[in-house]
Amino acid sequence: MQLSHQMVHSIKLHGILLWVSMGLLMPVGILFIRMGNKANENGRKVKVFFYHHAIFQIVAVVLATIGAIITLLTTTIKGLALYATMWLQFLTGIFKPSRGCKRRLKWFLLHWILGTIVSIVGIRAYNKKTSSSRDSSLWTNCTQKKKKKSLDNLVYSSTILSNSI
């Protein structure tokens, strides 16, 4: 199956936007909030780290949303579930209860668990799509080259393993 030039461009842009969003900005935003938790003795530092966290996460969600919209017609159920989880996690960050509130611990756990899920699933999806395409083909399952290459890699790996034993 041959893809149009526009579809090839859309798939590449989708991959780049999601890598920047979930592979770079979200983890850096997470590091900012962790550094802010360690700097709790200085209120100004905590605010600076919190605002950096918020900015990085907002930009990451916007980029991921643009990436999702670009390939909306070809996005899988897993991809849509990831976007829904990402937005739910984002909304829990916006509507957080105030400190000292009884719901704060439940909110924190939900926000943390959703953020962890989004980060891990996003990075694993990227690795899954790109690790099997060592040639110049796109991240689609349309070509037979990929299947043959995976089989060749499996045979090569098993040959190396049997020679080393």
mmCIF file with all atom_site columns, C-alpha atoms in Angstrom:
data_model
loop_
_atom_site.group_PDB
_atom_site.id
_atom_site.type_symbol
_atom_site.label_atom_id
_atom_site.label_alt_id
_atom_site.label_comp_id
_atom_site.label_asym_id
_atom_site.label_entity_id
_atom_site.label_seq_id
_atom_site.pdbx_PDB_ins_code
_atom_site.Cartn_x
_atom_site.Cartn_y
_atom_site.Cartn_z
_atom_site.occupancy
_atom_site.B_iso_or_equiv
_atom_site.pdbx_formal_charge
_atom_site.auth_seq_id
_atom_site.auth_comp_id
_atom_site.auth_asym_id
_atom_site.auth_atom_id
_atom_site.pdbx_PDB_model_num
ATOM 1   C CA . MET A 1 1   ? 0.000  0.000   0.000  1.00 0.00 ? 1   MET A CA 1
ATOM 2   C CA . GLN A 1 2   ? 1.511  3.298   -1.077 1.00 0.00 ? 2   GLN A CA 1
ATOM 3   C CA . LEU A 1 3   ? 0.907  6.344   1.124  1.00 0.00 ? 3   LEU A CA 1
ATOM 4   C CA . SER A 1 4   ? 0.358  9.793   -0.304 1.00 0.00 ? 4   SER A CA 1
ATOM 5   C CA . HIS A 1 5   ? 2.961  12.490  0.256  1.00 0.00 ? 5   HIS A CA 1
ATOM 6   C CA . GLN A 1 6   ? 0.547  14.358  2.537  1.00 0.00 ? 6   GLN A CA 1
ATOM 7   C CA . MET A 1 7   ? -0.069 11.241  4.659  1.00 0.00 ? 7   MET A CA 1
ATOM 8   C CA . VAL A 1 8   ? 3.672  10.607  4.965  1.00 0.00 ? 8   VAL A CA 1
ATOM 9   C CA . HIS A 1 9   ? 4.156  14.212  6.095  1.00 0.00 ? 9   HIS A CA 1
ATOM 10  C CA . SER A 1 10  ? 1.276  13.917  8.592  1.00 0.00 ? 10  SER A CA 1
ATOM 11  C CA . ILE A 1 11  ? 2.683  10.732  10.103 1.00 0.00 ? 11  ILE A CA 1
ATOM 12  C CA . LYS A 1 12  ? 6.160  12.236  10.474 1.00 0.00 ? 12  LYS A CA 1
ATOM 13  C CA . LEU A 1 13  ? 4.767  15.437  12.030 1.00 0.00 ? 13  LEU A CA 1
ATOM 14  C CA . HIS A 1 14  ? 2.574  13.370  14.368 1.00 0.00 ? 14  HIS A CA 1
ATOM 15  C CA . GLY A 1 15  ? 5.616  11.379  15.526 1.00 0.00 ? 15  GLY A CA 1
ATOM 16  C CA . ILE A 1 16  ? 7.775  14.459  16.051 1.00 0.00 ? 16  ILE A CA 1
ATOM 17  C CA . LEU A 1 17  ? 5.073  16.325  18.000 1.00 0.00 ? 17  LEU A CA 1
ATOM 18  C CA . LEU A 1 18  ? 4.381  13.362  20.248 1.00 0.00 ? 18  LEU A CA 1
ATOM 19  C CA . TRP A 1 19  ? 8.075  12.711  20.848 1.00 0.00 ? 19  TRP A CA 1
ATOM 20  C CA . VAL A 1 20  ? 8.654  16.334  21.839 1.00 0.00 ? 20  VAL A CA 1
ATOM 21  C CA . SER A 1 21  ? 5.512  16.298  23.986 1.00 0.00 ? 21  SER A CA 1
ATOM 22  C CA . MET A 1 22  ? 5.716  12.957  25.783 1.00 0.00 ? 22  MET A CA 1
ATOM 23  C CA . GLY A 1 23  ? 9.382  12.178  25.386 1.00 0.00 ? 23  GLY A CA 1
ATOM 24  C CA . LEU A 1 24  ? 10.849 15.566  26.276 1.00 0.00 ? 24  LEU A CA 1
ATOM 25  C CA . LEU A 1 25  ? 8.509  18.208  27.703 1.00 0.00 ? 25  LEU A CA 1
ATOM 26  C CA . MET A 1 26  ? 6.473  15.999  30.044 1.00 0.00 ? 26  MET A CA 1
ATOM 27  C CA . PRO A 1 27  ? 9.504  14.356  31.692 1.00 0.00 ? 27  PRO A CA 1
ATOM 28  C CA . VAL A 1 28  ? 11.242 17.743  32.062 1.00 0.00 ? 28  VAL A CA 1
ATOM 29  C CA . GLY A 1 29  ? 8.050  19.167  33.592 1.00 0.00 ? 29  GLY A CA 1
ATOM 30  C CA . ILE A 1 30  ? 7.993  16.253  36.027 1.00 0.00 ? 30  ILE A CA 1
ATOM 31  C CA . LEU A 1 31  ? 11.604 16.986  36.988 1.00 0.00 ? 31  LEU A CA 1
ATOM 32  C CA . PHE A 1 32  ? 10.700 20.624  37.690 1.00 0.00 ? 32  PHE A CA 1
ATOM 33  C CA . ILE A 1 33  ? 7.947  19.672  40.136 1.00 0.00 ? 33  ILE A CA 1
ATOM 34  C CA . ARG A 1 34  ? 10.258 17.140  41.820 1.00 0.00 ? 34  ARG A CA 1
ATOM 35  C CA . MET A 1 35  ? 12.970 19.788  42.199 1.00 0.00 ? 35  MET A CA 1
ATOM 36  C CA . GLY A 1 36  ? 10.347 22.148  43.617 1.00 0.00 ? 36  GLY A CA 1
ATOM 37  C CA . ASN A 1 37  ? 9.422  19.561  46.243 1.00 0.00 ? 37  ASN A CA 1
ATOM 38  C CA . LYS A 1 38  ? 13.079 19.363  47.296 1.00 0.00 ? 38  LYS A CA 1
ATOM 39  C CA . ALA A 1 39  ? 13.382 23.160  47.523 1.00 0.00 ? 39  ALA A CA 1
ATOM 40  C CA . ASN A 1 40  ? 10.564 23.524  50.067 1.00 0.00 ? 40  ASN A CA 1
ATOM 41  C CA . GLU A 1 41  ? 12.583 25.778  52.366 1.00 0.00 ? 41  GLU A CA 1
ATOM 42  C CA . ASN A 1 42  ? 12.462 28.662  49.890 1.00 0.00 ? 42  ASN A CA 1
ATOM 43  C CA . GLY A 1 43  ? 8.918  29.690  48.884 1.00 0.00 ? 43  GLY A CA 1
ATOM 44  C CA . ARG A 1 44  ? 10.104 31.625  45.836 1.00 0.00 ? 44  ARG A CA 1
ATOM 45  C CA . LYS A 1 45  ? 12.025 28.652  44.429 1.00 0.00 ? 45  LYS A CA 1
ATOM 46  C CA . VAL A 1 46  ? 8.989  26.425  44.912 1.00 0.00 ? 46  VAL A CA 1
ATOM 47  C CA . LYS A 1 47  ? 6.835  28.856  42.909 1.00 0.00 ? 47  LYS A CA 1
ATOM 48  C CA . VAL A 1 48  ? 9.414  29.111  40.130 1.00 0.00 ? 48  VAL A CA 1
ATOM 49  C CA . PHE A 1 49  ? 9.651  25.318  39.838 1.00 0.00 ? 49  PHE A CA 1
ATOM 50  C CA . PHE A 1 50  ? 5.855  24.993  39.965 1.00 0.00 ? 50  PHE A CA 1
ATOM 51  C CA . TYR A 1 51  ? 5.342  27.544  37.178 1.00 0.00 ? 51  TYR A CA 1
ATOM 52  C CA . HIS A 1 52  ? 8.016  25.863  35.044 1.00 0.00 ? 52  HIS A CA 1
ATOM 53  C CA . HIS A 1 53  ? 6.234  22.549  35.642 1.00 0.00 ? 53  HIS A CA 1
ATOM 54  C CA . ALA A 1 54  ? 2.883  24.047  34.639 1.00 0.00 ? 54  ALA A CA 1
ATOM 55  C CA . ILE A 1 55  ? 4.258  25.727  31.504 1.00 0.00 ? 55  ILE A CA 1
ATOM 56  C CA . PHE A 1 56  ? 6.058  22.588  30.299 1.00 0.00 ? 56  PHE A CA 1
ATOM 57  C CA . GLN A 1 57  ? 2.990  20.419  30.927 1.00 0.00 ? 57  GLN A CA 1
ATOM 58  C CA . ILE A 1 58  ? 0.621  22.855  29.171 1.00 0.00 ? 58  ILE A CA 1
ATOM 59  C CA . VAL A 1 59  ? 2.877  23.084  26.122 1.00 0.00 ? 59  VAL A CA 1
ATOM 60  C CA . ALA A 1 60  ? 3.230  19.272  26.115 1.00 0.00 ? 60  ALA A CA 1
ATOM 61  C CA . VAL A 1 61  ? -0.551 18.779  26.204 1.00 0.00 ? 61  VAL A CA 1
ATOM 62  C CA . VAL A 1 62  ? -1.061 21.338  23.425 1.00 0.00 ? 62  VAL A CA 1
ATOM 63  C CA . LEU A 1 63  ? 1.567  19.664  21.205 1.00 0.00 ? 63  LEU A CA 1
ATOM 64  C CA . ALA A 1 64  ? 0.149  16.195  21.872 1.00 0.00 ? 64  ALA A CA 1
ATOM 65  C CA . THR A 1 65  ? -3.338 17.454  21.058 1.00 0.00 ? 65  THR A CA 1
ATOM 66  C CA . ILE A 1 66  ? -2.126 18.956  17.780 1.00 0.00 ? 66  ILE A CA 1
ATOM 67  C CA . GLY A 1 67  ? -0.408 15.655  16.999 1.00 0.00 ? 67  GLY A CA 1
ATOM 68  C CA . ALA A 1 68  ? -3.628 13.783  17.728 1.00 0.00 ? 68  ALA A CA 1
ATOM 69  C CA . ILE A 1 69  ? -5.724 16.102  15.585 1.00 0.00 ? 69  ILE A CA 1
ATOM 70  C CA . ILE A 1 70  ? -3.319 15.744  12.652 1.00 0.00 ? 70  ILE A CA 1
ATOM 71  C CA . THR A 1 71  ? -3.868 11.985  12.503 1.00 0.00 ? 71  THR A CA 1
ATOM 72  C CA . LEU A 1 72  ? -7.315 11.773  14.081 1.00 0.00 ? 72  LEU A CA 1
ATOM 73  C CA . LEU A 1 73  ? -8.736 9.555   11.362 1.00 0.00 ? 73  LEU A CA 1
ATOM 74  C CA . THR A 1 74  ? -5.927 7.003   11.677 1.00 0.00 ? 74  THR A CA 1
ATOM 75  C CA . THR A 1 75  ? -5.447 7.057   15.457 1.00 0.00 ? 75  THR A CA 1
ATOM 76  C CA . THR A 1 76  ? -6.020 3.712   17.177 1.00 0.00 ? 76  THR A CA 1
ATOM 77  C CA . ILE A 1 77  ? -8.228 3.070   20.185 1.00 0.00 ? 77  ILE A CA 1
ATOM 78  C CA . LYS A 1 78  ? -5.070 2.830   22.317 1.00 0.00 ? 78  LYS A CA 1
ATOM 79  C CA . GLY A 1 79  ? -3.959 6.244   21.045 1.00 0.00 ? 79  GLY A CA 1
ATOM 80  C CA . LEU A 1 80  ? -7.336 7.787   21.823 1.00 0.00 ? 80  LEU A CA 1
ATOM 81  C CA . ALA A 1 81  ? -7.265 6.223   25.298 1.00 0.00 ? 81  ALA A CA 1
ATOM 82  C CA . LEU A 1 82  ? -3.806 7.710   25.853 1.00 0.00 ? 82  LEU A CA 1
ATOM 83  C CA . TYR A 1 83  ? -5.043 11.182  24.817 1.00 0.00 ? 83  TYR A CA 1
ATOM 84  C CA . ALA A 1 84  ? -8.103 10.876  27.068 1.00 0.00 ? 84  ALA A CA 1
ATOM 85  C CA . THR A 1 85  ? -5.882 9.855   30.002 1.00 0.00 ? 85  THR A CA 1
ATOM 86  C CA . MET A 1 86  ? -3.509 12.720  29.241 1.00 0.00 ? 86  MET A CA 1
ATOM 87  C CA . TRP A 1 87  ? -6.371 15.240  29.288 1.00 0.00 ? 87  TRP A CA 1
ATOM 88  C CA . LEU A 1 88  ? -7.830 13.731  32.481 1.00 0.00 ? 88  LEU A CA 1
ATOM 89  C CA . GLN A 1 89  ? -4.437 14.038  34.151 1.00 0.00 ? 89  GLN A CA 1
ATOM 90  C CA . PHE A 1 90  ? -4.125 17.613  32.891 1.00 0.00 ? 90  PHE A CA 1
ATOM 91  C CA . LEU A 1 91  ? -7.570 18.524  34.250 1.00 0.00 ? 91  LEU A CA 1
ATOM 92  C CA . THR A 1 92  ? -6.775 16.990  37.647 1.00 0.00 ? 92  THR A CA 1
ATOM 93  C CA . GLY A 1 93  ? -3.752 19.287  37.733 1.00 0.00 ? 93  GLY A CA 1
ATOM 94  C CA . ILE A 1 94  ? -5.916 22.333  37.085 1.00 0.00 ? 94  ILE A CA 1
ATOM 95  C CA . PHE A 1 95  ? -8.683 21.473  39.557 1.00 0.00 ? 95  PHE A CA 1
ATOM 96  C CA . LYS A 1 96  ? -6.590 20.510  42.550 1.00 0.00 ? 96  LYS A CA 1
ATOM 97  C CA . PRO A 1 97  ? -7.928 20.900  46.089 1.00 0.00 ? 97  PRO A CA 1
ATOM 98  C CA . SER A 1 98  ? -6.204 23.355  48.398 1.00 0.00 ? 98  SER A CA 1
ATOM 99  C CA . ARG A 1 99  ? -3.481 22.216  50.781 1.00 0.00 ? 99  ARG A CA 1
ATOM 100 C CA . GLY A 1 100 ? -4.779 20.732  54.001 1.00 0.00 ? 100 GLY A CA 1
ATOM 101 C CA . CYS A 1 101 ? -8.031 19.598  52.400 1.00 0.00 ? 101 CYS A CA 1
ATOM 102 C CA . LYS A 1 102 ? -9.067 15.982  53.050 1.00 0.00 ? 102 LYS A CA 1
ATOM 103 C CA . ARG A 1 103 ? -9.310 15.286  49.313 1.00 0.00 ? 103 ARG A CA 1
ATOM 104 C CA . ARG A 1 104 ? -5.748 16.438  48.669 1.00 0.00 ? 104 ARG A CA 1
ATOM 105 C CA . LEU A 1 105 ? -4.153 13.002  49.207 1.00 0.00 ? 105 LEU A CA 1
ATOM 106 C CA . LYS A 1 106 ? -6.669 11.286  46.888 1.00 0.00 ? 106 LYS A CA 1
ATOM 107 C CA . TRP A 1 107 ? -6.139 14.033  44.311 1.00 0.00 ? 107 TRP A CA 1
ATOM 108 C CA . PHE A 1 108 ? -2.355 13.690  44.561 1.00 0.00 ? 108 PHE A CA 1
ATOM 109 C CA . LEU A 1 109 ? -2.478 9.917   44.063 1.00 0.00 ? 109 LEU A CA 1
ATOM 110 C CA . LEU A 1 110 ? -4.819 10.222  41.066 1.00 0.00 ? 110 LEU A CA 1
ATOM 111 C CA . HIS A 1 111 ? -2.731 12.997  39.487 1.00 0.00 ? 111 HIS A CA 1
ATOM 112 C CA . TRP A 1 112 ? 0.504  11.087  40.077 1.00 0.00 ? 112 TRP A CA 1
ATOM 113 C CA . ILE A 1 113 ? -0.837 7.740   38.798 1.00 0.00 ? 113 ILE A CA 1
ATOM 114 C CA . LEU A 1 114 ? -2.356 9.288   35.656 1.00 0.00 ? 114 LEU A CA 1
ATOM 115 C CA . GLY A 1 115 ? 0.842  11.223  34.944 1.00 0.00 ? 115 GLY A CA 1
ATOM 116 C CA . THR A 1 116 ? 2.946  8.102   35.364 1.00 0.00 ? 116 THR A CA 1
ATOM 117 C CA . ILE A 1 117 ? 0.649  6.132   33.053 1.00 0.00 ? 117 ILE A CA 1
ATOM 118 C CA . VAL A 1 118 ? 0.740  8.830   30.370 1.00 0.00 ? 118 VAL A CA 1
ATOM 119 C CA . SER A 1 119 ? 4.525  9.109   30.497 1.00 0.00 ? 119 SER A CA 1
ATOM 120 C CA . ILE A 1 120 ? 5.219  5.380   30.426 1.00 0.00 ? 120 ILE A CA 1
ATOM 121 C CA . VAL A 1 121 ? 2.608  4.510   27.792 1.00 0.00 ? 121 VAL A CA 1
ATOM 122 C CA . GLY A 1 122 ? 3.637  7.457   25.603 1.00 0.00 ? 122 GLY A CA 1
ATOM 123 C CA . ILE A 1 123 ? 7.313  6.562   25.669 1.00 0.00 ? 123 ILE A CA 1
ATOM 124 C CA . ARG A 1 124 ? 6.597  2.826   25.184 1.00 0.00 ? 124 ARG A CA 1
ATOM 125 C CA . ALA A 1 125 ? 4.348  3.579   22.208 1.00 0.00 ? 125 ALA A CA 1
ATOM 126 C CA . TYR A 1 126 ? 7.110  5.663   20.652 1.00 0.00 ? 126 TYR A CA 1
ATOM 127 C CA . ASN A 1 127 ? 9.681  2.932   21.242 1.00 0.00 ? 127 ASN A CA 1
ATOM 128 C CA . LYS A 1 128 ? 7.360  0.264   19.861 1.00 0.00 ? 128 LYS A CA 1
ATOM 129 C CA . LYS A 1 129 ? 6.682  2.226   16.675 1.00 0.00 ? 129 LYS A CA 1
ATOM 130 C CA . THR A 1 130 ? 10.269 3.264   16.030 1.00 0.00 ? 130 THR A CA 1
ATOM 131 C CA . SER A 1 131 ? 12.273 0.247   17.217 1.00 0.00 ? 131 SER A CA 1
ATOM 132 C CA . SER A 1 132 ? 10.776 -2.033  14.580 1.00 0.00 ? 132 SER A CA 1
ATOM 133 C CA . SER A 1 133 ? 11.433 0.396   11.732 1.00 0.00 ? 133 SER A CA 1
ATOM 134 C CA . ARG A 1 134 ? 15.190 0.471   11.359 1.00 0.00 ? 134 ARG A CA 1
ATOM 135 C CA . ASP A 1 135 ? 14.887 1.057   7.645  1.00 0.00 ? 135 ASP A CA 1
ATOM 136 C CA . SER A 1 136 ? 13.582 4.250   6.066  1.00 0.00 ? 136 SER A CA 1
ATOM 137 C CA . SER A 1 137 ? 9.918  3.182   6.090  1.00 0.00 ? 137 SER A CA 1
ATOM 138 C CA . LEU A 1 138 ? 7.350  5.045   8.141  1.00 0.00 ? 138 LEU A CA 1
ATOM 139 C CA . TRP A 1 139 ? 5.763  3.920   11.381 1.00 0.00 ? 139 TRP A CA 1
ATOM 140 C CA . THR A 1 140 ? 2.950  2.056   9.686  1.00 0.00 ? 140 THR A CA 1
ATOM 141 C CA . ASN A 1 141 ? 2.135  -1.587  9.382  1.00 0.00 ? 141 ASN A CA 1
ATOM 142 C CA . CYS A 1 142 ? 1.459  -1.256  5.646  1.00 0.00 ? 142 CYS A CA 1
ATOM 143 C CA . THR A 1 143 ? 4.733  -2.585  4.263  1.00 0.00 ? 143 THR A CA 1
ATOM 144 C CA . GLN A 1 144 ? 5.874  -6.164  4.081  1.00 0.00 ? 144 GLN A CA 1
ATOM 145 C CA . LYS A 1 145 ? 9.506  -5.054  4.464  1.00 0.00 ? 145 LYS A CA 1
ATOM 146 C CA . LYS A 1 146 ? 8.976  -4.471  8.151  1.00 0.00 ? 146 LYS A CA 1
ATOM 147 C CA . LYS A 1 147 ? 7.597  -7.937  8.752  1.00 0.00 ? 147 LYS A CA 1
ATOM 148 C CA . LYS A 1 148 ? 10.428 -9.531  6.785  1.00 0.00 ? 148 LYS A CA 1
ATOM 149 C CA . LYS A 1 149 ? 13.026 -7.388  8.572  1.00 0.00 ? 149 LYS A CA 1
ATOM 150 C CA . SER A 1 150 ? 11.607 -8.360  11.983 1.00 0.00 ? 150 SER A CA 1
ATOM 151 C CA . LEU A 1 151 ? 11.784 -12.014 10.991 1.00 0.00 ? 151 LEU A CA 1
ATOM 152 C CA . ASP A 1 152 ? 15.347 -11.564 9.703  1.00 0.00 ? 152 ASP A CA 1
ATOM 153 C CA . ASN A 1 153 ? 16.333 -9.844  12.983 1.00 0.00 ? 153 ASN A CA 1
ATOM 154 C CA . LEU A 1 154 ? 14.779 -12.694 14.967 1.00 0.00 ? 154 LEU A CA 1
ATOM 155 C CA . VAL A 1 155 ? 16.665 -15.308 12.950 1.00 0.00 ? 155 VAL A CA 1
ATOM 156 C CA . TYR A 1 156 ? 19.900 -13.297 13.255 1.00 0.00 ? 156 TYR A CA 1
ATOM 157 C CA . SER A 1 157 ? 19.428 -12.895 17.042 1.00 0.00 ? 157 SER A CA 1
ATOM 158 C CA . SER A 1 158 ? 18.728 -16.582 17.541 1.00 0.00 ? 158 SER A CA 1
ATOM 159 C CA . THR A 1 159 ? 21.796 -17.459 15.446 1.00 0.00 ? 159 THR A CA 1
ATOM 160 C CA . ILE A 1 160 ? 24.016 -15.226 17.601 1.00 0.00 ? 160 ILE A CA 1
ATOM 161 C CA . LEU A 1 161 ? 22.472 -16.664 20.763 1.00 0.00 ? 161 LEU A CA 1
ATOM 162 C CA . SER A 1 162 ? 22.992 -20.263 19.642 1.00 0.00 ? 162 SER A CA 1
ATOM 163 C CA . ASN A 1 163 ? 26.614 -19.526 18.636 1.00 0.00 ? 163 ASN A CA 1
ATOM 164 C CA . SER A 1 164 ? 27.370 -18.016 22.051 1.00 0.00 ? 164 SER A CA 1
ATOM 165 C CA . ILE A 1 165 ? 26.021 -21.020 23.977 1.00 0.00 ? 165 ILE A CA 1
#
